[in-house]
Coordinates of C-alpha atoms in Angstrom, one line a residue:
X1 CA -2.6 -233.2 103.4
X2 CA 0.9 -231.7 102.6
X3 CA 0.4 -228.8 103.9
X4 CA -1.5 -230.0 107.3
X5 CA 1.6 -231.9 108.1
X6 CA 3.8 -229.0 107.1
X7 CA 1.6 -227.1 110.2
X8 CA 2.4 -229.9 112.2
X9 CA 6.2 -230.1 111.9
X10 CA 6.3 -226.4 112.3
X11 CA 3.9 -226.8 115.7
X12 CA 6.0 -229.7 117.2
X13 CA 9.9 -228.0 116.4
X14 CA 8.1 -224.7 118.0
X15 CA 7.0 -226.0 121.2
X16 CA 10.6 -228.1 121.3
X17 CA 12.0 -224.5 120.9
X18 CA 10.3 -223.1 123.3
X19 CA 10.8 -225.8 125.8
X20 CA 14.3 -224.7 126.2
X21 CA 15.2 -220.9 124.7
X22 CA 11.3 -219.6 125.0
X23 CA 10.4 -221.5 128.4
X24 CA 9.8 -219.8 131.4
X25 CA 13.2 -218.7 132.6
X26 CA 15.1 -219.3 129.5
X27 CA 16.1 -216.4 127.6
X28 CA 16.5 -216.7 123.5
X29 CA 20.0 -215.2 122.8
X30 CA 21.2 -213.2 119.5
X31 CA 24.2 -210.9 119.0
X32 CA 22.7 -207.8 120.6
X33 CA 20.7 -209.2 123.2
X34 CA 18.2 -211.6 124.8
X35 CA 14.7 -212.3 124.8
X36 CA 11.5 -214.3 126.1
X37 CA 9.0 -216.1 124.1
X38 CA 5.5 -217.9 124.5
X39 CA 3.3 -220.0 122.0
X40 CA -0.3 -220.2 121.2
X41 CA -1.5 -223.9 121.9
X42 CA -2.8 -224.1 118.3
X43 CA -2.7 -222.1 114.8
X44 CA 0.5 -219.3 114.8
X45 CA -1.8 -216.3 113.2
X46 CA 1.4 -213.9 113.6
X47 CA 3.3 -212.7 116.8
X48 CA 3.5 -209.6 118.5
X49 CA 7.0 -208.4 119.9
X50 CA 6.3 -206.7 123.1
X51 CA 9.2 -204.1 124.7
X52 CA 8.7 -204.0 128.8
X53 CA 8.3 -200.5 130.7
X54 CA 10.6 -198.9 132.6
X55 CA 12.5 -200.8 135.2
X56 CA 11.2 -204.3 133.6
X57 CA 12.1 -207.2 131.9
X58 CA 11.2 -209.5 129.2
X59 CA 10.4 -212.5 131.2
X60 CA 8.0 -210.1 133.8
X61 CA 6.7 -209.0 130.5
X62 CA 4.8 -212.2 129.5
X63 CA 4.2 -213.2 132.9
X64 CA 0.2 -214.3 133.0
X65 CA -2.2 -211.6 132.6
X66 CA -4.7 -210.1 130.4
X67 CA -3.6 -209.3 127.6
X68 CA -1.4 -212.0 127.2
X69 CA -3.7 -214.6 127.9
X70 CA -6.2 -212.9 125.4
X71 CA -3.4 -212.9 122.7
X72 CA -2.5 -216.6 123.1
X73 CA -5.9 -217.2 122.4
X74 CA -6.1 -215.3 119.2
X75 CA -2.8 -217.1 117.6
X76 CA -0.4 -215.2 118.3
X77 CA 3.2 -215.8 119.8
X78 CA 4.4 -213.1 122.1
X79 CA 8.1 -212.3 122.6
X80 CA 9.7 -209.9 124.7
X81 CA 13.3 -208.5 124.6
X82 CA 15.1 -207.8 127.7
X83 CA 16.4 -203.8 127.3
X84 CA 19.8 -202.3 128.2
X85 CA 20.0 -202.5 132.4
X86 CA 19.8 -199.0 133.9
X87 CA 22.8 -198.3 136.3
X88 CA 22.4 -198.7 140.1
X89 CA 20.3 -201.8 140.1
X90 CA 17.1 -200.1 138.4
X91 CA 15.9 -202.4 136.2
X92 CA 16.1 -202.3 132.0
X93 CA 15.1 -200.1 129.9
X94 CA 15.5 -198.8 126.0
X95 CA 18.1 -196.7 124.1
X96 CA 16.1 -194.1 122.5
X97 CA 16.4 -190.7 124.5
X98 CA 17.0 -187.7 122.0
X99 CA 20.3 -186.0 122.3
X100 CA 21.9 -189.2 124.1
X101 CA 24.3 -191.4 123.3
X102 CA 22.7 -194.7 122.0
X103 CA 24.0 -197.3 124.3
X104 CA 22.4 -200.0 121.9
X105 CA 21.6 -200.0 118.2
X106 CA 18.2 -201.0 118.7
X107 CA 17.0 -201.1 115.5
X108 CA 19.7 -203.6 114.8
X109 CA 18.5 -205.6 117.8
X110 CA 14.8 -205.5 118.0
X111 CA 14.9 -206.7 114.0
X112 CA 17.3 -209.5 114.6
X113 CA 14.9 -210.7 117.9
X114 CA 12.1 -210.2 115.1
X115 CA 13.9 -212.6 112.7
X116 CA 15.3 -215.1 115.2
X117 CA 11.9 -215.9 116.8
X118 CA 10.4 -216.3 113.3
X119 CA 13.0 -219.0 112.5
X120 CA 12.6 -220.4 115.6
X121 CA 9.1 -220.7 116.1
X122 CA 7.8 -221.3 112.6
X123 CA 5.9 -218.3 112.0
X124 CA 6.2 -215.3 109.4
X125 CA 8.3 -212.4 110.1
X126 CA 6.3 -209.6 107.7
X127 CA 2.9 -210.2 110.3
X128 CA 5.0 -209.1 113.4
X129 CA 3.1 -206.1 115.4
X130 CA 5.5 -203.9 117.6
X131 CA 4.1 -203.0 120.7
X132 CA 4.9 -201.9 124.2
X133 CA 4.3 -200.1 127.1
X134 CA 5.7 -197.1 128.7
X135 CA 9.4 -196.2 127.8
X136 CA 8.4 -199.6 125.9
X137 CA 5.6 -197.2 124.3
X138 CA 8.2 -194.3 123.7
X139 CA 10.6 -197.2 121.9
X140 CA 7.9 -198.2 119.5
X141 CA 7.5 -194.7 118.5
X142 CA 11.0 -194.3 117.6
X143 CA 11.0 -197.3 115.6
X144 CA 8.0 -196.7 114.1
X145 CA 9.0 -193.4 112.8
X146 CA 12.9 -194.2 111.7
X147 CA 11.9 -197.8 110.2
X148 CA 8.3 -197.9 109.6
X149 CA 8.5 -200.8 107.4
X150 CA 10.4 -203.2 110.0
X151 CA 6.8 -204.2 111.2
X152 CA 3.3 -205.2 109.9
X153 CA 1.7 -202.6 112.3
X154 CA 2.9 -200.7 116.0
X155 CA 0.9 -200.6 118.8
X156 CA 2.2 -198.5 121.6
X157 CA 0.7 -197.8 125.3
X158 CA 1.1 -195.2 127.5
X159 CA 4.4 -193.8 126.1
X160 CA 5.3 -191.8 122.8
X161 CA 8.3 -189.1 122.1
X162 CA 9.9 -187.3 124.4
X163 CA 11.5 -183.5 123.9
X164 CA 12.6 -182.4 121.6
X165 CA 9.9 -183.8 119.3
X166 CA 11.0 -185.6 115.9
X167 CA 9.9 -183.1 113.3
X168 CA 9.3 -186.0 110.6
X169 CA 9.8 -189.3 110.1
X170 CA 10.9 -191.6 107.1
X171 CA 7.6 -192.7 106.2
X172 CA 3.7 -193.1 106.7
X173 CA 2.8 -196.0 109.3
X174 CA 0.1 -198.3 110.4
X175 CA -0.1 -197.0 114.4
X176 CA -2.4 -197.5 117.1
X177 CA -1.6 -195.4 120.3
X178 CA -3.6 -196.4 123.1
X179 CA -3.1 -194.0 126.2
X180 CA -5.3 -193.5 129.9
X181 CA -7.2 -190.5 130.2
X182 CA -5.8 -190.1 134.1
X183 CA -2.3 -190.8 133.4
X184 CA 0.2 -189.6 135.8
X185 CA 3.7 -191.4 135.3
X186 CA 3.3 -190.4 131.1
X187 CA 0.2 -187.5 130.9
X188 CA -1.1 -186.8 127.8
X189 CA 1.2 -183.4 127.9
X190 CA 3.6 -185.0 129.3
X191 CA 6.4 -183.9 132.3
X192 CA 9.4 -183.0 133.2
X193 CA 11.5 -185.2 134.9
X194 CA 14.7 -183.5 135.7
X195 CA 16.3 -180.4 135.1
X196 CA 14.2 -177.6 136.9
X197 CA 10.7 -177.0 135.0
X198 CA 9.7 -177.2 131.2
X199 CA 11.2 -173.7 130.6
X200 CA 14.8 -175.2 130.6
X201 CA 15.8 -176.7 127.2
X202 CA 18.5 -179.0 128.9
X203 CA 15.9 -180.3 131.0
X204 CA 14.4 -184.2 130.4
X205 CA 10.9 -183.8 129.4
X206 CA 8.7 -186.3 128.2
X207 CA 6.6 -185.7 125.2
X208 CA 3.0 -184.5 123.8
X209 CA 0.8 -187.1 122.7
X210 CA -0.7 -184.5 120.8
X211 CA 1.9 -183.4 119.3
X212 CA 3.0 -187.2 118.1
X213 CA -0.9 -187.4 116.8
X214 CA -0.4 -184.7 114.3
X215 CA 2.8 -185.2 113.3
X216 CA 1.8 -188.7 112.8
X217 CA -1.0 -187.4 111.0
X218 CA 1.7 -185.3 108.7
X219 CA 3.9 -187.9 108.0
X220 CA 0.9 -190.3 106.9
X221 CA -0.2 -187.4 104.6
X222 CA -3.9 -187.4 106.1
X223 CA -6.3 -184.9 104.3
X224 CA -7.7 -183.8 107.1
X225 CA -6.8 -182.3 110.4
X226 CA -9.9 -183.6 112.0
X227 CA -11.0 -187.5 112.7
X228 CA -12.8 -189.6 109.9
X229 CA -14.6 -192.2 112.7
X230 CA -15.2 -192.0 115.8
X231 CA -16.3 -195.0 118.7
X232 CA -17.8 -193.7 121.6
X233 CA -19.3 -196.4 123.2
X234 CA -17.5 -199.3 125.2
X235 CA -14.2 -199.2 127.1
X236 CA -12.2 -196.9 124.8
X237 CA -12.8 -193.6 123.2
X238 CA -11.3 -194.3 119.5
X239 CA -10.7 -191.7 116.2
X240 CA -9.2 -192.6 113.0
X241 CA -7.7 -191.1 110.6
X242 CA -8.7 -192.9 107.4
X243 CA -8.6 -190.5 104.3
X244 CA -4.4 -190.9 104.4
X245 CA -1.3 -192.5 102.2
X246 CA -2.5 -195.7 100.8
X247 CA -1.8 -198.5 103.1
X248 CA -0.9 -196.7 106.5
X249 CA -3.6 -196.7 109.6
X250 CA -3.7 -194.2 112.2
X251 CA -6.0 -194.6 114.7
X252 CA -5.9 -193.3 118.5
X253 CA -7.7 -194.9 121.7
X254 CA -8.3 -193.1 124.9
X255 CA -9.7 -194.9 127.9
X256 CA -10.9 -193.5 131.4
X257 CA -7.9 -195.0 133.6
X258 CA -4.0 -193.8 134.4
X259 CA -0.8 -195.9 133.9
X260 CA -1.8 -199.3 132.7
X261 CA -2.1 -202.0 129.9
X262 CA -5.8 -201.5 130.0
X263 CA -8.4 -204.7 130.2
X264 CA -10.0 -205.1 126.8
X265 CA -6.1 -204.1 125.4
X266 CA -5.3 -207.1 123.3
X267 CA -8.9 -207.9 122.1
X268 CA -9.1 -204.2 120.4
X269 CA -5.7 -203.5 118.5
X270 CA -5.8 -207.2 117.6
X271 CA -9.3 -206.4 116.2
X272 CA -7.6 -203.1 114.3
X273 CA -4.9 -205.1 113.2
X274 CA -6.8 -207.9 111.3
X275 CA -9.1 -205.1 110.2
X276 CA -6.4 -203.7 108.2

């Protein structure tokens, strides 16, 4: 009985919270920063912290869709910083770019956004996922591979390192990368986005996804070079990489599209995640 009204307390200051700092328009402040916030209607099972693409922002971010219907469904509360604005009007973005100045300490900030929402919204800070999409995607990598215990699990889409390649990381992970088969704006080989071609070290290149597999693979001290399961039927084409340092997860989803949050998204990494 205790602990029912315990759930019940925590439920009713939540959606209070969220009626003013995690409501529609209203950004939840902390020192480095800002950020959105929405609430399952029932049970909190754990959140995921979700960093926008390029040009976004963390209120477009939870804006009704897919995903984030499916994830409100399944328990969990979904917050999404606001990144650093670009110059000339271009929207936000992150502070991770090798061999740029970091405008932002955003390990500092995306932790203290992890914290503040916990306090906030009555859930528990160690079943956080980190997830995002595009430069949101390349973010998570970063953090994932400088502070791979500042999350229960990271889920990026569509966007990993970019040149020059991390040659290791401070330790093994529990990573899902899920990436379109057709992508354009972040191919699997990824591009060069200014500076001539990819012949020119002081060019800005995005990464290999291939290349962020295997050293992925390397830092989670996986026996094998090749898969241990594969899925090949449904909307994803998935390998794991299971025979690795005890309690990391590796696991890599393809599917047939280009630039996008795919359908079917939320349902299967929240499906890895609980799995774990």
């Amino acid at each position: 009985m205790r602990a029912l009204l315990v759930s019940l307390v925590l439920l009713i200051c939540a959606q209070a919270a969220v009626a003013g700092c995690g409501a529609e328009v209203s950004a939840c402040e902390v020192d480095l920063g800002s950020y959105h916030a929405r609430l399952p209607e029932g049970e909190i099972k754990g959140a995921i912290l979700y960093l926008h693409g390029f040009g976004g922002t963390g209120e477009g971010a939870l804006r009704p869709r897919g995903w984030v219907t499916t994830a409100l469904a399944r328990g969990y509360v979904l917050i999404a910083p606001d990144g650093l604005p670009y110059a000339e009007g271009r929207g936000r973005g992150w502070s991770f770019i090798p061999g740029r100045p970091a405008r932002r300490d955003e390990h500092t900030f995306l932790t203290s956004v992890r914290d503040d929402a916990a306090a906030r919204f009555g859930f528990d800070s160690d079943r956080v996922i980190l997830s995002g999409f595009s430069v949101g995607g390349s973010m998570t990598s970063y953090m994932a591979c400088a502070a791979p215990g500042s999350f229960a699990a990271y889920a990026p889409v569509a966007g990993g390192f970019w040149r020059p390649h991390p040659t290791n990381c401070s330790g093994p992970v529990r990573l899902l990368h899920t990436h379109g088969w057709t992508d354009g704006t972040v191919p699997l080989e990824g591009r060069v986005l200014r500076g001539g071609d990819a012949t020119n070290p002081e060019a800005l290149m995005q990464g290999d996804i291939f290349y962020t597999l295997r050293l992925w693979r390397e830092v989670n001290a996986c026996h094998q070079l090749r898969a241990d399961r594969f899925v090949t039927d449904g909307p994803f084409l998935r390998r794991s990489w299971d025979h690795c340092a005890t309690g990391s997860a590796l696991e890599f989803a393809l599917f047939p599209g280009g630039h996008v949050v795919p359908e079917g998204w939320a349902e299967m990494m929240l499906d890895w995640y609980e799995g774990l």
